[in-house]
PDB file of C-alpha atoms in Angstrom:
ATOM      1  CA  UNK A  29      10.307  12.155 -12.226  1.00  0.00           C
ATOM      2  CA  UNK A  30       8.210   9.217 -13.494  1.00  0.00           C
ATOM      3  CA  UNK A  31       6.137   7.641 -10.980  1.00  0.00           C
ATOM      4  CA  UNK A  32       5.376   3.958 -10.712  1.00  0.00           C
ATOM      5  CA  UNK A  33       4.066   2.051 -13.803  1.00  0.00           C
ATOM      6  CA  UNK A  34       1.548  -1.051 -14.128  1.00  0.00           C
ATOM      7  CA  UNK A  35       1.230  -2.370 -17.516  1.00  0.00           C
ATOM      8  CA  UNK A  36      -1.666  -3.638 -18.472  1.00  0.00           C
ATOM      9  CA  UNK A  37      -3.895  -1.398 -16.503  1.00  0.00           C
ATOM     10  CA  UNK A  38      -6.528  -4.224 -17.285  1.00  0.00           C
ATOM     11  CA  UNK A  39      -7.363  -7.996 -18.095  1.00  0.00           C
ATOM     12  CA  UNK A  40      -9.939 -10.255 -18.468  1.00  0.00           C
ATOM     13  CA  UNK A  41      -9.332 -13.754 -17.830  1.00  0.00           C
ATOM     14  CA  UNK A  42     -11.117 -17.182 -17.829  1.00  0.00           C
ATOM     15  CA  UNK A  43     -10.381 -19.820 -15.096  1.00  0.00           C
ATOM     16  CA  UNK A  44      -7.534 -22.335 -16.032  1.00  0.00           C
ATOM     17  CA  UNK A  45      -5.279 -20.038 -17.382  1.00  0.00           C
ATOM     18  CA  UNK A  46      -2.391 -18.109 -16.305  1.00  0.00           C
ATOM     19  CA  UNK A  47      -1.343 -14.083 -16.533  1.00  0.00           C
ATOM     20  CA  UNK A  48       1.462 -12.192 -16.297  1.00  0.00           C
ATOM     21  CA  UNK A  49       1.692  -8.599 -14.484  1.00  0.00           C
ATOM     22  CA  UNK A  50       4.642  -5.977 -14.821  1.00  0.00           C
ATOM     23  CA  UNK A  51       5.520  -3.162 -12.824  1.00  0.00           C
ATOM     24  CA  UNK A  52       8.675  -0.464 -13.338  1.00  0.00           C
ATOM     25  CA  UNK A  53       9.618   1.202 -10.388  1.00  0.00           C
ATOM     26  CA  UNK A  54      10.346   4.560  -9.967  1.00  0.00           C
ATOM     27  CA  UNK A  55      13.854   5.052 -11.332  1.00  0.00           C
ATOM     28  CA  UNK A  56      16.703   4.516  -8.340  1.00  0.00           C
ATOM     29  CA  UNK A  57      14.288   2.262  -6.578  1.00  0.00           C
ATOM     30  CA  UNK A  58      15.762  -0.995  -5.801  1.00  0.00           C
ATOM     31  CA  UNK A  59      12.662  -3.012  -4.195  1.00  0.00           C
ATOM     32  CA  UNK A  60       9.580  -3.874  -5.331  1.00  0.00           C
ATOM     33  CA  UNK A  61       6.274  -5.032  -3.834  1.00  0.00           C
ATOM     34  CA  UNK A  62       3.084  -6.571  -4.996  1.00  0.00           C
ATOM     35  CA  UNK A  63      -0.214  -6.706  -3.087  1.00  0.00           C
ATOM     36  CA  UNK A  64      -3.784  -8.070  -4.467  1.00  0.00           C
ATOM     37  CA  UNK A  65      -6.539  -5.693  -3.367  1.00  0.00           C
ATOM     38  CA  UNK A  66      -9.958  -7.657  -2.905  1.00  0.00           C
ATOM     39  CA  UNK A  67     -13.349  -5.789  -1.265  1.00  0.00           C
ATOM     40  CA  UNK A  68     -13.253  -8.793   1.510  1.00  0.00           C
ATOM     41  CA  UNK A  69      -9.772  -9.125   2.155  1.00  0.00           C
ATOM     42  CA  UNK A  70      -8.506  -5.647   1.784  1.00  0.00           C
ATOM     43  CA  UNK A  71      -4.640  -5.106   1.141  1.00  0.00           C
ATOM     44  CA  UNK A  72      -2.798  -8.119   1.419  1.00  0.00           C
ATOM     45  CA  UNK A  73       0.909  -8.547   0.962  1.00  0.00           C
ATOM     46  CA  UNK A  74       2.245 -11.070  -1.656  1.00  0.00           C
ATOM     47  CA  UNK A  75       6.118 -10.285  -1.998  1.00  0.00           C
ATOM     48  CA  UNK A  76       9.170  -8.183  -2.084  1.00  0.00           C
ATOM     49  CA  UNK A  77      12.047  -8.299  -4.538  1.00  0.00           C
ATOM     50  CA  UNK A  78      15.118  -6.264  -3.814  1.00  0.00           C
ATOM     51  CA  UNK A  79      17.895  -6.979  -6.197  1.00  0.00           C
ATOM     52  CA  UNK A  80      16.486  -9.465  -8.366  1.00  0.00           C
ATOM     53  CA  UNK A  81      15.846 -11.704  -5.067  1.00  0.00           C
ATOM     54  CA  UNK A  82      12.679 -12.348  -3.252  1.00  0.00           C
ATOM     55  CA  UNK A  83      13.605 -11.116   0.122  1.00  0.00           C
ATOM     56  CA  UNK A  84      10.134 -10.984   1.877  1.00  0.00           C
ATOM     57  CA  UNK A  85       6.642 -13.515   0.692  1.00  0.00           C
ATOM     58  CA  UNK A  86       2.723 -13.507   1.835  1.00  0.00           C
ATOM     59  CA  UNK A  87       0.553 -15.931   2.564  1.00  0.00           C
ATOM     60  CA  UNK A  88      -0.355 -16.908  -0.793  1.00  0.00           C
ATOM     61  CA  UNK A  89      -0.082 -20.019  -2.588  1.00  0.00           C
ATOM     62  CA  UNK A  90       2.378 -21.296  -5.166  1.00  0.00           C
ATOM     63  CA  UNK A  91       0.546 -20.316  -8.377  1.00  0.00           C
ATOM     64  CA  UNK A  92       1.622 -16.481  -7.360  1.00  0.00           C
ATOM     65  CA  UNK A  93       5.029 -15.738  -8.610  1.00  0.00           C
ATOM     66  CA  UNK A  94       7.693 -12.973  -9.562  1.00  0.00           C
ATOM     67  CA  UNK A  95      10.587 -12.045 -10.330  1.00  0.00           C
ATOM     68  CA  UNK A  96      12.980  -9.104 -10.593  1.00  0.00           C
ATOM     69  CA  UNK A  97      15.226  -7.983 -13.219  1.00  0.00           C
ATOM     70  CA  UNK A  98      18.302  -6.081 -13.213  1.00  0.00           C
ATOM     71  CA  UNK A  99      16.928  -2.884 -14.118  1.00  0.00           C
ATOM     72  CA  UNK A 100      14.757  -3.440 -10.993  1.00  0.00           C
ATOM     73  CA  UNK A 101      11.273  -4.056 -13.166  1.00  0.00           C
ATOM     74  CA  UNK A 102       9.409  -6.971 -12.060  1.00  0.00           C
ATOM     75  CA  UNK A 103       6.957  -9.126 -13.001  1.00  0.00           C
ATOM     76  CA  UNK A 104       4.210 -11.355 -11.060  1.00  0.00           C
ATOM     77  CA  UNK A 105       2.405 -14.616 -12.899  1.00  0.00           C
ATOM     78  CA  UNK A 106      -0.327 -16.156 -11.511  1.00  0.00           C
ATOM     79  CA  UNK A 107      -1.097 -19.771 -13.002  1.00  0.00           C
ATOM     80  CA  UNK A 108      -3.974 -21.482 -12.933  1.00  0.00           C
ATOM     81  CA  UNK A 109      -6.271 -18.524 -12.448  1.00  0.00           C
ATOM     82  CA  UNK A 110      -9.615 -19.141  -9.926  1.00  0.00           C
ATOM     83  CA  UNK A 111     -12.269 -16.930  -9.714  1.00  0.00           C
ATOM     84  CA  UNK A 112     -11.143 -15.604  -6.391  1.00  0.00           C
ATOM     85  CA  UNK A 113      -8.043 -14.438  -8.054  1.00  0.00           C
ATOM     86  CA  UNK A 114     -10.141 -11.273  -9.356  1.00  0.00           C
ATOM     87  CA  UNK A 115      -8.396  -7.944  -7.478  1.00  0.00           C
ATOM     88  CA  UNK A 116      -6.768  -4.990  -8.095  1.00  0.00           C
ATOM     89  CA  UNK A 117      -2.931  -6.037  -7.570  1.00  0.00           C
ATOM     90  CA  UNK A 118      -1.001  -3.117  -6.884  1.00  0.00           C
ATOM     91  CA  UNK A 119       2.935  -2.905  -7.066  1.00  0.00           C
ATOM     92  CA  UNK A 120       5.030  -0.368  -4.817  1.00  0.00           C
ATOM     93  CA  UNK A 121       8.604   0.532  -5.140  1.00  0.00           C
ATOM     94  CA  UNK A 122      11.256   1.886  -2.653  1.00  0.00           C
ATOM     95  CA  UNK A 123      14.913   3.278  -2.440  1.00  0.00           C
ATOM     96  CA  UNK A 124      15.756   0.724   0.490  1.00  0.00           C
ATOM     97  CA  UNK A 125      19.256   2.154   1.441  1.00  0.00           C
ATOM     98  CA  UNK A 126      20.176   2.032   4.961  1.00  0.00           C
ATOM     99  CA  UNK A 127      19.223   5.931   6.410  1.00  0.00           C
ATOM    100  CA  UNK A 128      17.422   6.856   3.768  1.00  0.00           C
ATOM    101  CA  UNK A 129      13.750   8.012   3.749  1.00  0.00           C
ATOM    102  CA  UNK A 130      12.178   5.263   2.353  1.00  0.00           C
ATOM    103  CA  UNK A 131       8.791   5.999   1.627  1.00  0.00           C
ATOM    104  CA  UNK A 132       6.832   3.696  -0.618  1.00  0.00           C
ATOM    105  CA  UNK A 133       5.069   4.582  -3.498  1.00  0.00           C
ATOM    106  CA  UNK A 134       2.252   2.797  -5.218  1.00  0.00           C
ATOM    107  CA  UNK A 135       1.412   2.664  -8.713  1.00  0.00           C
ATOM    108  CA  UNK A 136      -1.854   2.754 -10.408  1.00  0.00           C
ATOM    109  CA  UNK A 137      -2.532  -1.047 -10.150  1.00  0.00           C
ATOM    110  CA  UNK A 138      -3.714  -3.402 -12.484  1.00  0.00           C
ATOM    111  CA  UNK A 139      -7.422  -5.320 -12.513  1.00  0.00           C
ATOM    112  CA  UNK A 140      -7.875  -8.324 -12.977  1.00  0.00           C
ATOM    113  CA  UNK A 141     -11.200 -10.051 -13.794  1.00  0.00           C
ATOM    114  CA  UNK A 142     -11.256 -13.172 -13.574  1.00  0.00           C
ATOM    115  CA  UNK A 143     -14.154 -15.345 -15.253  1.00  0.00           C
TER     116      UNK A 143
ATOM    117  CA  UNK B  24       1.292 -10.590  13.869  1.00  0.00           C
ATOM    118  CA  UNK B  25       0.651  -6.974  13.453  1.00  0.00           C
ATOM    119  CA  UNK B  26      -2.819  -6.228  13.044  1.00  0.00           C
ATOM    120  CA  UNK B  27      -4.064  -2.652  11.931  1.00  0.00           C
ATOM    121  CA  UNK B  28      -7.474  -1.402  13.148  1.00  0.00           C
ATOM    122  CA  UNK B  29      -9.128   2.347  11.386  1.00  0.00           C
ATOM    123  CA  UNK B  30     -11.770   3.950  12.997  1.00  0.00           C
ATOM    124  CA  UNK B  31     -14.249   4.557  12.272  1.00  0.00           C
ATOM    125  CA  UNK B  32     -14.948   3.124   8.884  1.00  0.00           C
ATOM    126  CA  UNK B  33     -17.080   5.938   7.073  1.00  0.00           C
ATOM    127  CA  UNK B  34     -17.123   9.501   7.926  1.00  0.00           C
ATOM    128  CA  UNK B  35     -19.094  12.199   6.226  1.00  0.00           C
ATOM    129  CA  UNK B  36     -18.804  15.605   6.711  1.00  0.00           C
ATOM    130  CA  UNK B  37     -19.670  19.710   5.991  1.00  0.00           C
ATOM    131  CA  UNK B  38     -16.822  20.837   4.320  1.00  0.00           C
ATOM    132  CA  UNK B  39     -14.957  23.027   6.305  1.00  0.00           C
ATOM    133  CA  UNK B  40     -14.938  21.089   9.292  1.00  0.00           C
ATOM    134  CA  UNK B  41     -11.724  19.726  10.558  1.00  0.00           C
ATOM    135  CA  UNK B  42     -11.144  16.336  11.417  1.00  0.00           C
ATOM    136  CA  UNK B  43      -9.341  13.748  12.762  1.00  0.00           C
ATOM    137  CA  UNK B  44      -8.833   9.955  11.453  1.00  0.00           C
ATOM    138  CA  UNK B  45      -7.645   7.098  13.978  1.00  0.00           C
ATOM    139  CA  UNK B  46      -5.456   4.254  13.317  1.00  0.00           C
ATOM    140  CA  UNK B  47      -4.122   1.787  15.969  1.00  0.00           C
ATOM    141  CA  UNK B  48      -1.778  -1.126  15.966  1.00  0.00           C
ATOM    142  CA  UNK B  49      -0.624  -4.109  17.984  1.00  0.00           C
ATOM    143  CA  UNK B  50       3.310  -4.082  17.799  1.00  0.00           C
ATOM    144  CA  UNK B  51       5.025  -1.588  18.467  1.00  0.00           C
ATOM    145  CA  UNK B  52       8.341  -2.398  16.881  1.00  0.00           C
ATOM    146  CA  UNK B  53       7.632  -0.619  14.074  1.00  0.00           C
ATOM    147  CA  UNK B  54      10.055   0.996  11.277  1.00  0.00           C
ATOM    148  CA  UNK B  55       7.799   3.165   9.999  1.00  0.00           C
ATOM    149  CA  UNK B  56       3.991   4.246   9.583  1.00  0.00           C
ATOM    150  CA  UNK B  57       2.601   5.933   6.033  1.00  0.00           C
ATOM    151  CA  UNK B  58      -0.631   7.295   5.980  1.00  0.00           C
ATOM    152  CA  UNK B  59      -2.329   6.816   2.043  1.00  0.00           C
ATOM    153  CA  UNK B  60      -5.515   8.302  -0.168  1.00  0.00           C
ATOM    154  CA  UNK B  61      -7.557   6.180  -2.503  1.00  0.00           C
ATOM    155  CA  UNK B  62      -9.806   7.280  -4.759  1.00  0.00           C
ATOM    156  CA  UNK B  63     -12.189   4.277  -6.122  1.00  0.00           C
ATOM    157  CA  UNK B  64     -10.470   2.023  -8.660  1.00  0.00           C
ATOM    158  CA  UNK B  65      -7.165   3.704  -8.321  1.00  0.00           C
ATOM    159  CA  UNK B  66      -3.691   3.017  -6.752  1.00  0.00           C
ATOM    160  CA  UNK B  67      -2.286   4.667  -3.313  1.00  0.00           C
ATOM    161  CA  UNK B  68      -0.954   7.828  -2.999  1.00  0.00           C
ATOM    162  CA  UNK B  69       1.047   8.881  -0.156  1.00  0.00           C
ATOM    163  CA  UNK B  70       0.090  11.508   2.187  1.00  0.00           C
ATOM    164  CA  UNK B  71       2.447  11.282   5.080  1.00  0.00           C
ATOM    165  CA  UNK B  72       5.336   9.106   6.406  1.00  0.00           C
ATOM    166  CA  UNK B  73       6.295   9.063   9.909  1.00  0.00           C
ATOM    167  CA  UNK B  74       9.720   7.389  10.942  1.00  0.00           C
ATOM    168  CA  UNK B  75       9.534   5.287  14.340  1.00  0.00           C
ATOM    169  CA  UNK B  76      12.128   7.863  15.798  1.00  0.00           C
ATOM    170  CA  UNK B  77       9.565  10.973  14.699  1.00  0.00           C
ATOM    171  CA  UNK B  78       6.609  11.762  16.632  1.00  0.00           C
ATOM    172  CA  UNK B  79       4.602  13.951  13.563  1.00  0.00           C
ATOM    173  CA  UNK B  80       4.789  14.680  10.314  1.00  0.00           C
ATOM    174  CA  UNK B  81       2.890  17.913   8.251  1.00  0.00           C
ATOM    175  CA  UNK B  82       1.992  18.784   4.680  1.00  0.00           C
ATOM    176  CA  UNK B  83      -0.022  21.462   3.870  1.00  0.00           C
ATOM    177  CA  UNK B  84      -3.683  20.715   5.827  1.00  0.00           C
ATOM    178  CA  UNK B  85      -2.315  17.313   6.802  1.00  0.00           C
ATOM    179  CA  UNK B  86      -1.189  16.193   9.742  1.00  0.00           C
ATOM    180  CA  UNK B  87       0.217  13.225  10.671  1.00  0.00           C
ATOM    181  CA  UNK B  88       0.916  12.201  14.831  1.00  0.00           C
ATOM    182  CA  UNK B  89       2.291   9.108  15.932  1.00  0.00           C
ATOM    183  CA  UNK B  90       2.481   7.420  19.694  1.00  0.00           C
ATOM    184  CA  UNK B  91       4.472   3.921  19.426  1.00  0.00           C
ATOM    185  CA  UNK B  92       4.180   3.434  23.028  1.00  0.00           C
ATOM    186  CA  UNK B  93       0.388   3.281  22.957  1.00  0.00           C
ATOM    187  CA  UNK B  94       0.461   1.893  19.462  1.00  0.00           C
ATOM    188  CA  UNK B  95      -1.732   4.799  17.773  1.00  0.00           C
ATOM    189  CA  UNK B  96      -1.687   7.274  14.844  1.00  0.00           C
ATOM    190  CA  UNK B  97      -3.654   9.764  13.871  1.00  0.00           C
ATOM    191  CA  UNK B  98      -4.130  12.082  10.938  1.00  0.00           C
ATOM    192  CA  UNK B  99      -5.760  15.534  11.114  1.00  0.00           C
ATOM    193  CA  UNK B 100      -7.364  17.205   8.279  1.00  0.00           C
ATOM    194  CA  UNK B 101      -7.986  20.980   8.610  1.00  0.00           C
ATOM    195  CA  UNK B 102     -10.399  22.866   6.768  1.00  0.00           C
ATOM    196  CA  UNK B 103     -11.560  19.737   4.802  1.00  0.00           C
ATOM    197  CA  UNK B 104     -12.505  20.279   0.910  1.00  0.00           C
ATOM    198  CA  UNK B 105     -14.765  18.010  -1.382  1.00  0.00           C
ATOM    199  CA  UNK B 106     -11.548  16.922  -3.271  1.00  0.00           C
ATOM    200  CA  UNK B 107     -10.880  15.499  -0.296  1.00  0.00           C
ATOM    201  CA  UNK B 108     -13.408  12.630  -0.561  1.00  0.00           C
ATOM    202  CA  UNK B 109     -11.809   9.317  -0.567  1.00  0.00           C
ATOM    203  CA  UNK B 110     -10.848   6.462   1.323  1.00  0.00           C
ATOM    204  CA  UNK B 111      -7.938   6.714   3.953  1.00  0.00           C
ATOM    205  CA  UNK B 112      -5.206   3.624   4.264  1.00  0.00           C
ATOM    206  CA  UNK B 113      -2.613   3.522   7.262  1.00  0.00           C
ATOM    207  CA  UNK B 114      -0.244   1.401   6.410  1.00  0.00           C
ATOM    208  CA  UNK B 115       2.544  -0.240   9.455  1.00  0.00           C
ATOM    209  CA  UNK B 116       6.004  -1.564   8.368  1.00  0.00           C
ATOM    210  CA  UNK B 117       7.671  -3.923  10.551  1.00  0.00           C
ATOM    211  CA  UNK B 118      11.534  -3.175  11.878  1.00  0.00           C
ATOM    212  CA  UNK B 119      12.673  -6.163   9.724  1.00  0.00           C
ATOM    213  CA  UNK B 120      10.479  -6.249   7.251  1.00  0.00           C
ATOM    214  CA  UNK B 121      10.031  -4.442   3.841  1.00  0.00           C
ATOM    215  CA  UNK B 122       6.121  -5.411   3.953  1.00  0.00           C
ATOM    216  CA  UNK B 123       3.400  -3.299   5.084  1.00  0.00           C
ATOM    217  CA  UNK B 124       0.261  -4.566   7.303  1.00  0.00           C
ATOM    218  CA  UNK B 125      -2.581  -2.011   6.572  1.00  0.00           C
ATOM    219  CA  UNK B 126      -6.028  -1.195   7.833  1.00  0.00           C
ATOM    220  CA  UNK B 127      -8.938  -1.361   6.463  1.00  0.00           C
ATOM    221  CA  UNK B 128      -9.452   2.489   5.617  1.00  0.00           C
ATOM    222  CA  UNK B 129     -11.642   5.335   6.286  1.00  0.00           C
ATOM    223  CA  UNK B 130     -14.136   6.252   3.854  1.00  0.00           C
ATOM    224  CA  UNK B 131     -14.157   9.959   3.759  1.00  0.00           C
ATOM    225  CA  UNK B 132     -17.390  12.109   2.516  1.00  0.00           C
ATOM    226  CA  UNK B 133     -16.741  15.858   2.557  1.00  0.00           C
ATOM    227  CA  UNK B 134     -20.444  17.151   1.501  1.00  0.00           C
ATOM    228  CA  UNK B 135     -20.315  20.759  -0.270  1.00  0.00           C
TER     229      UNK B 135
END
C-alpha cells in the first residue's frame, strides 16, 4: 500500500512570489493535513480538508491556502513568499470514519527555501 | 489551548540500555495521542497510537503508556539500538478536532 506522497520534494524560491505544494494521501484516506516545520517554531498546524472542505485552519495568515479535490489530493499555495516562509511543510492523511482507528500518517514533506 | 511539553530535550545513550521518554499535556479531553520518529530532513513516521479509552499500546521494543487524568505519556524503549537515533515527536489530538498540538521532541543518541 502506497504511503503518503509530497511532490516536489524541493524548491527554491525568491521573495515576492508564490508556490504551489501537492500531497496524495494514502488511498481510502479522506482528510488531509498540512503543517510547516521551522527549527524555532517546531510543528505548527495550518489546515485540514476532509471532503474537498476545509474543516479545521491554524494560525496562519491569508497568503496560506488549499484545497481538496475529489480524489482526496490536495494542494497548499502560499503567495507572496517572505523569507520566514522557509520550512519543511509536511502533509498527513487519515481514514476519519466514525470508530475507526484513525491514525495519521505523514509523508516525506517538502522544503522550501525561500530567498 | 493544549500545550505539549517533552522531556528532556536530548538524550544520549550506551546502546543497550533501556529507556524511557516523557511527554505531558494540559487538556485532558483528548481523542487520541501518537507517538512519532524523525530522522533529520525527513517526514514522521508513526510509532504508536494510543486511543483516549486505551491506557498502552506495544510494538515490538516500543511501548507506549498513557494517563489522561494526570495528563502524561510515556514511551519506553527496550534494549535500545543505534538505528534508533533520532528525534522523538508526541503528538495530542483534540476530541473535536482533526489537528494535532505536538511537542517539541526528544533528540535521541544511542552511542555503539
Amino acid at each position: 500500500k502506497a504511503g503518503v506522497t509530497q511532490t516536489p520534494r524541493y524548491l527554491i524560491k525568491t521573495r515576492g512570489q508564490q508556490v504551489t505544494l501537492s500531497c496524495s494521501p494514502i488511498s481510502g484516506h479522506r482528510s488531509v493535513s498540512w503543517y510547516q516545520q521551522t527549527p524555532g517554531q517546531g510543528l505548527q498546524f495550518l489546515f485540514e480538508y476532509f471532503s474537498e472542505t476545509q474543516r479545521n485552519k491554524g494560525n496562519f495568515p491569508g497568503r496560506f491556502s488549499g484545497r481538496q479535490f475529489s480524489n482526496s489530493r490536495s494542494e497548499m499555495n502560499v503567495s507572496t513568499l517572505e523569507l520566514g516562509d522557509s520550512a519543511l511543510y509536511l502533509c498527513a492523511s487519515s481514514l476519519e470514519y466514525a470508530g475507526a482507528y484513525n491514525e495519521q500518517f505523514f509523508g516525506p514533506g517538502t522544503r522550501l527555501t525561500v530567498l | 489551548k493544549q500545550e505539549v511539553t517533552q522531556i528532556p530535550a536530548a538524550l544520549s545513550v550506551p546502546e543497550g540500555e533501556n529507556l524511557v521518554l516523557n511527554c505531558s499535556f494540559t487538556d485532558s479531553a483528548i481523542y487520541n495521542l501518537q507517538w512519532f520518529r524523525q530522522d533529520p530532513g525527513k517526514g514522521l513516521t508513526s510509532l504508536l497510537l494510543i486511543q483516549s479509552s486505551q491506557r498502552e499500546q506495544t510494538s515490538g521494543r516500543l511501548n507506549a503508556s498513557l494517563d489522561k487524568s494526570s495528563g502524561r505519556s510515556t514511551l519506553y524503549i527496550a534494549a535500545s539500538q543505534p538505528g534508533d537515533s533520532a528525534t522523538y515527536l508526541c503528538a495530542v489530538r483534540p476530541r473535536n478536532f482533526n489537528k494535532f498540538y505536538f511537542g517539541s521532541g526528544t533528540k535521541l543518541n544511542v552511542k555503539p
